[in-house]
Amino acid sequence: KALAATHPAKSVAAFSMESLWQVPEGVYLSSVHTWLRPDPAGGLEIGADPLITRAIGPIGRIILPEPGEQVAAGQPLFKMERGGRSVTVPSSVTGKVVAVNRCLQDQPNLLSSDPYGTAWICHVTPTAMGSVTSNLLVGEKAIVWLESEFTRLREFLSAQIVPELALGTTSQDGGVPSSGCLAELDDAAWSAFESEFLNWK
């Protein structure tokens, strides 16, 4: 089953706390916390969902793929860096990169403020669209899953730090993990985050 192309308006407004797990219509989520949206050319626009940037906080630098590069599902697609540490995000699709968002190199803050709009990362033409759809979530299922992932992130962060400090350090706004919590932890926690949430083993 092919992904249905939709063309919703892209908001450039600040991404509100209440919208952390609200997924725009026509956006599909993958288990590695990338989102996909069909583009008019028959390819896929790809970005990072808010969980990654919520964990890292303000992104210092993003390393993008290059146009013409062949990418494979489960292999590195892009990297986000902050304070000398980084997370590598895998591709959820096999195909060819046809465009990248160079604006993110000068404005990585867009990844936090407009993750589903101006912070798109690249466009990929998949080699087999049918193979893309099997593990994607859309609509209410995507929202429920992302909300559950934020709960899992809060539990993960709490497990990484001294228990008596966990509540104040990892939670605010009714239990939503505080922005940048991962940045306060060590290299081992960053590796564990990649393993737990980005499927790196």
Coordinates of C-alpha atoms in Angstrom, one line a residue:
K1 CA 0.0 0.0 0.0
A2 CA 1.5 3.3 -1.1
L3 CA 1.6 6.3 1.2
A4 CA -1.0 8.8 0.4
A5 CA 0.4 12.2 -0.5
T6 CA -1.1 15.2 1.3
H7 CA 0.0 18.8 1.3
P8 CA -0.9 20.4 4.7
A9 CA 0.2 23.9 5.4
K10 CA 3.5 24.0 7.2
S11 CA 3.4 26.1 10.4
V12 CA 6.4 28.2 11.3
A13 CA 5.0 29.0 14.7
A14 CA 6.9 28.0 17.8
F15 CA 6.3 24.4 18.7
S16 CA 4.2 24.6 21.9
M17 CA 4.7 22.3 24.9
E18 CA 1.1 21.0 24.5
S19 CA 2.0 19.9 20.9
L20 CA 4.9 17.7 21.7
W21 CA 3.0 14.5 20.7
Q22 CA 0.6 16.0 18.2
V23 CA 1.4 14.6 14.7
P24 CA 0.2 16.6 11.7
E25 CA -2.2 15.0 9.3
G26 CA -0.5 13.1 6.5
V27 CA 2.7 12.5 8.6
Y28 CA 3.9 9.0 9.2
L29 CA 6.1 8.1 12.2
S30 CA 8.8 5.4 12.2
S31 CA 10.2 3.5 15.2
V32 CA 13.5 5.3 14.9
H33 CA 11.8 8.7 15.6
T34 CA 12.0 10.0 12.1
W35 CA 8.8 11.1 10.3
L36 CA 8.0 10.7 6.6
R37 CA 5.6 12.7 4.4
P38 CA 5.0 11.9 0.7
D39 CA 6.1 14.7 -1.6
P40 CA 4.6 15.6 -5.0
A41 CA 7.5 14.0 -6.9
G42 CA 6.7 10.6 -5.5
G43 CA 9.4 10.6 -2.9
L44 CA 9.4 11.1 0.8
E45 CA 10.2 14.1 2.9
I46 CA 12.0 13.0 6.1
G47 CA 12.6 14.7 9.4
A48 CA 13.1 14.1 13.1
D49 CA 10.2 13.9 15.5
P50 CA 10.2 16.0 18.7
L51 CA 11.4 13.3 21.1
I52 CA 15.0 13.5 19.9
T53 CA 15.4 17.3 20.2
R54 CA 13.5 17.2 23.5
A55 CA 16.0 14.8 24.9
I56 CA 19.1 16.7 23.5
G57 CA 17.9 20.2 23.9
P58 CA 19.2 23.0 21.6
I59 CA 21.1 21.3 18.7
G60 CA 24.5 22.8 18.1
R61 CA 25.1 21.2 14.7
I62 CA 23.4 18.8 12.3
I63 CA 25.3 16.7 9.8
L64 CA 23.2 16.0 6.8
P65 CA 23.4 13.4 4.1
E66 CA 24.4 14.5 0.6
P67 CA 22.2 14.7 -2.5
G68 CA 22.8 11.7 -4.6
E69 CA 23.8 9.5 -1.6
Q70 CA 22.3 6.1 -1.4
V71 CA 20.8 5.3 2.0
A72 CA 19.7 2.0 3.5
A73 CA 17.0 1.3 6.1
G74 CA 18.7 0.9 9.5
Q75 CA 21.9 2.7 8.4
P76 CA 23.0 6.2 9.4
L77 CA 21.0 9.1 7.8
F78 CA 21.9 12.2 9.8
K79 CA 23.6 13.2 13.0
M80 CA 22.7 15.7 15.7
E81 CA 25.4 17.2 17.9
R82 CA 25.4 19.2 21.2
G83 CA 28.3 20.0 23.5
G84 CA 30.8 17.6 21.9
R85 CA 28.3 14.7 22.0
S86 CA 26.1 13.4 19.3
V87 CA 23.3 10.9 18.3
T88 CA 23.2 9.2 14.9
V89 CA 19.7 8.8 13.5
P90 CA 19.2 5.9 11.1
S91 CA 17.1 5.9 7.9
S92 CA 13.8 4.2 8.0
V93 CA 13.8 3.8 4.2
T94 CA 16.2 2.5 1.5
G95 CA 16.6 4.9 -1.4
K96 CA 18.4 7.9 -2.9
V97 CA 18.7 11.3 -1.3
V98 CA 17.6 13.9 -3.8
A99 CA 17.5 17.0 -1.6
V100 CA 18.7 18.2 1.8
N101 CA 17.7 21.2 3.9
R102 CA 20.8 23.3 4.1
C103 CA 19.0 25.9 6.2
L104 CA 19.4 23.6 9.2
Q105 CA 23.2 24.1 9.1
D106 CA 22.7 27.8 10.0
Q107 CA 19.5 27.4 12.0
P108 CA 19.5 24.1 13.8
N109 CA 17.1 25.6 16.3
L110 CA 14.4 24.9 13.7
L111 CA 14.6 21.3 14.7
S112 CA 13.0 22.2 18.0
S113 CA 10.7 25.0 17.0
D114 CA 9.2 23.6 13.8
P115 CA 10.0 19.9 13.5
Y116 CA 7.4 18.9 11.0
G117 CA 7.7 22.0 8.8
T118 CA 10.7 24.1 8.0
A119 CA 13.0 21.6 9.8
W120 CA 12.6 18.8 7.2
I121 CA 15.9 17.2 6.8
C122 CA 16.0 15.5 3.4
H123 CA 13.9 14.1 0.5
V124 CA 14.5 10.5 -0.4
T125 CA 13.3 8.6 -3.4
P126 CA 12.7 5.0 -2.1
T127 CA 13.7 2.0 -4.1
A128 CA 10.5 0.2 -3.1
M129 CA 7.7 2.2 -1.6
G130 CA 5.8 -0.9 -0.6
S131 CA 8.5 -1.9 1.8
V132 CA 8.3 1.5 3.6
T133 CA 4.8 1.3 4.8
S134 CA 4.8 -1.8 7.0
N135 CA 6.2 -0.4 10.2
L136 CA 4.9 3.2 10.0
L137 CA 2.2 4.8 12.2
V138 CA -0.2 7.5 11.1
G139 CA -3.1 9.4 12.6
E140 CA -4.3 8.5 16.1
K141 CA -2.0 5.5 16.4
A142 CA 1.0 7.7 15.7
I143 CA -0.1 10.2 18.4
V144 CA -0.7 7.5 21.0
W145 CA 2.7 5.8 20.2
L146 CA 4.6 9.1 20.4
E147 CA 3.0 10.0 23.8
S148 CA 3.9 6.6 25.1
E149 CA 7.5 7.2 23.9
F150 CA 7.7 10.4 25.9
T151 CA 6.6 8.4 28.9
R152 CA 9.3 5.9 28.2
L153 CA 11.9 8.7 27.8
R154 CA 11.0 10.1 31.2
E155 CA 11.4 6.6 32.7
F156 CA 14.7 6.2 30.8
L157 CA 16.1 9.5 32.1
S158 CA 15.1 8.8 35.6
A159 CA 16.9 5.4 35.5
Q160 CA 20.1 7.2 34.4
I161 CA 20.5 9.5 37.3
V162 CA 20.4 9.5 41.1
P163 CA 16.8 8.4 42.1
E164 CA 16.2 11.2 44.5
L165 CA 17.1 13.8 41.9
A166 CA 15.1 12.1 39.1
L167 CA 11.8 13.9 39.5
G168 CA 13.1 17.4 39.5
T169 CA 15.7 16.9 36.8
T170 CA 13.7 15.0 34.3
S171 CA 10.1 16.3 34.6
Q172 CA 8.3 19.5 34.2
D173 CA 5.0 20.7 32.8
G174 CA 3.0 17.7 34.2
G175 CA 5.6 15.1 33.7
V176 CA 6.9 16.0 30.3
P177 CA 10.7 15.5 30.2
S178 CA 12.6 18.7 30.5
S179 CA 14.3 19.9 27.4
G180 CA 18.0 18.9 27.2
C181 CA 18.0 16.3 30.0
L182 CA 20.3 14.1 28.0
A183 CA 22.8 16.9 27.8
E184 CA 23.3 16.7 31.6
L185 CA 24.3 13.0 31.4
D186 CA 27.4 11.1 30.5
D187 CA 28.5 9.4 27.3
A188 CA 27.1 6.1 28.4
A189 CA 23.7 7.6 28.7
W190 CA 23.9 9.0 25.2
S191 CA 24.8 5.5 23.9
A192 CA 22.0 4.0 25.9
F193 CA 19.6 6.6 24.4
E194 CA 20.7 5.6 20.8
S195 CA 20.2 2.0 21.6
E196 CA 16.8 2.4 23.3
F197 CA 15.2 4.9 21.0
L198 CA 17.0 4.9 17.7
N199 CA 17.5 1.1 17.5
W200 CA 21.3 1.1 17.5
K201 CA 22.6 -2.1 19.1

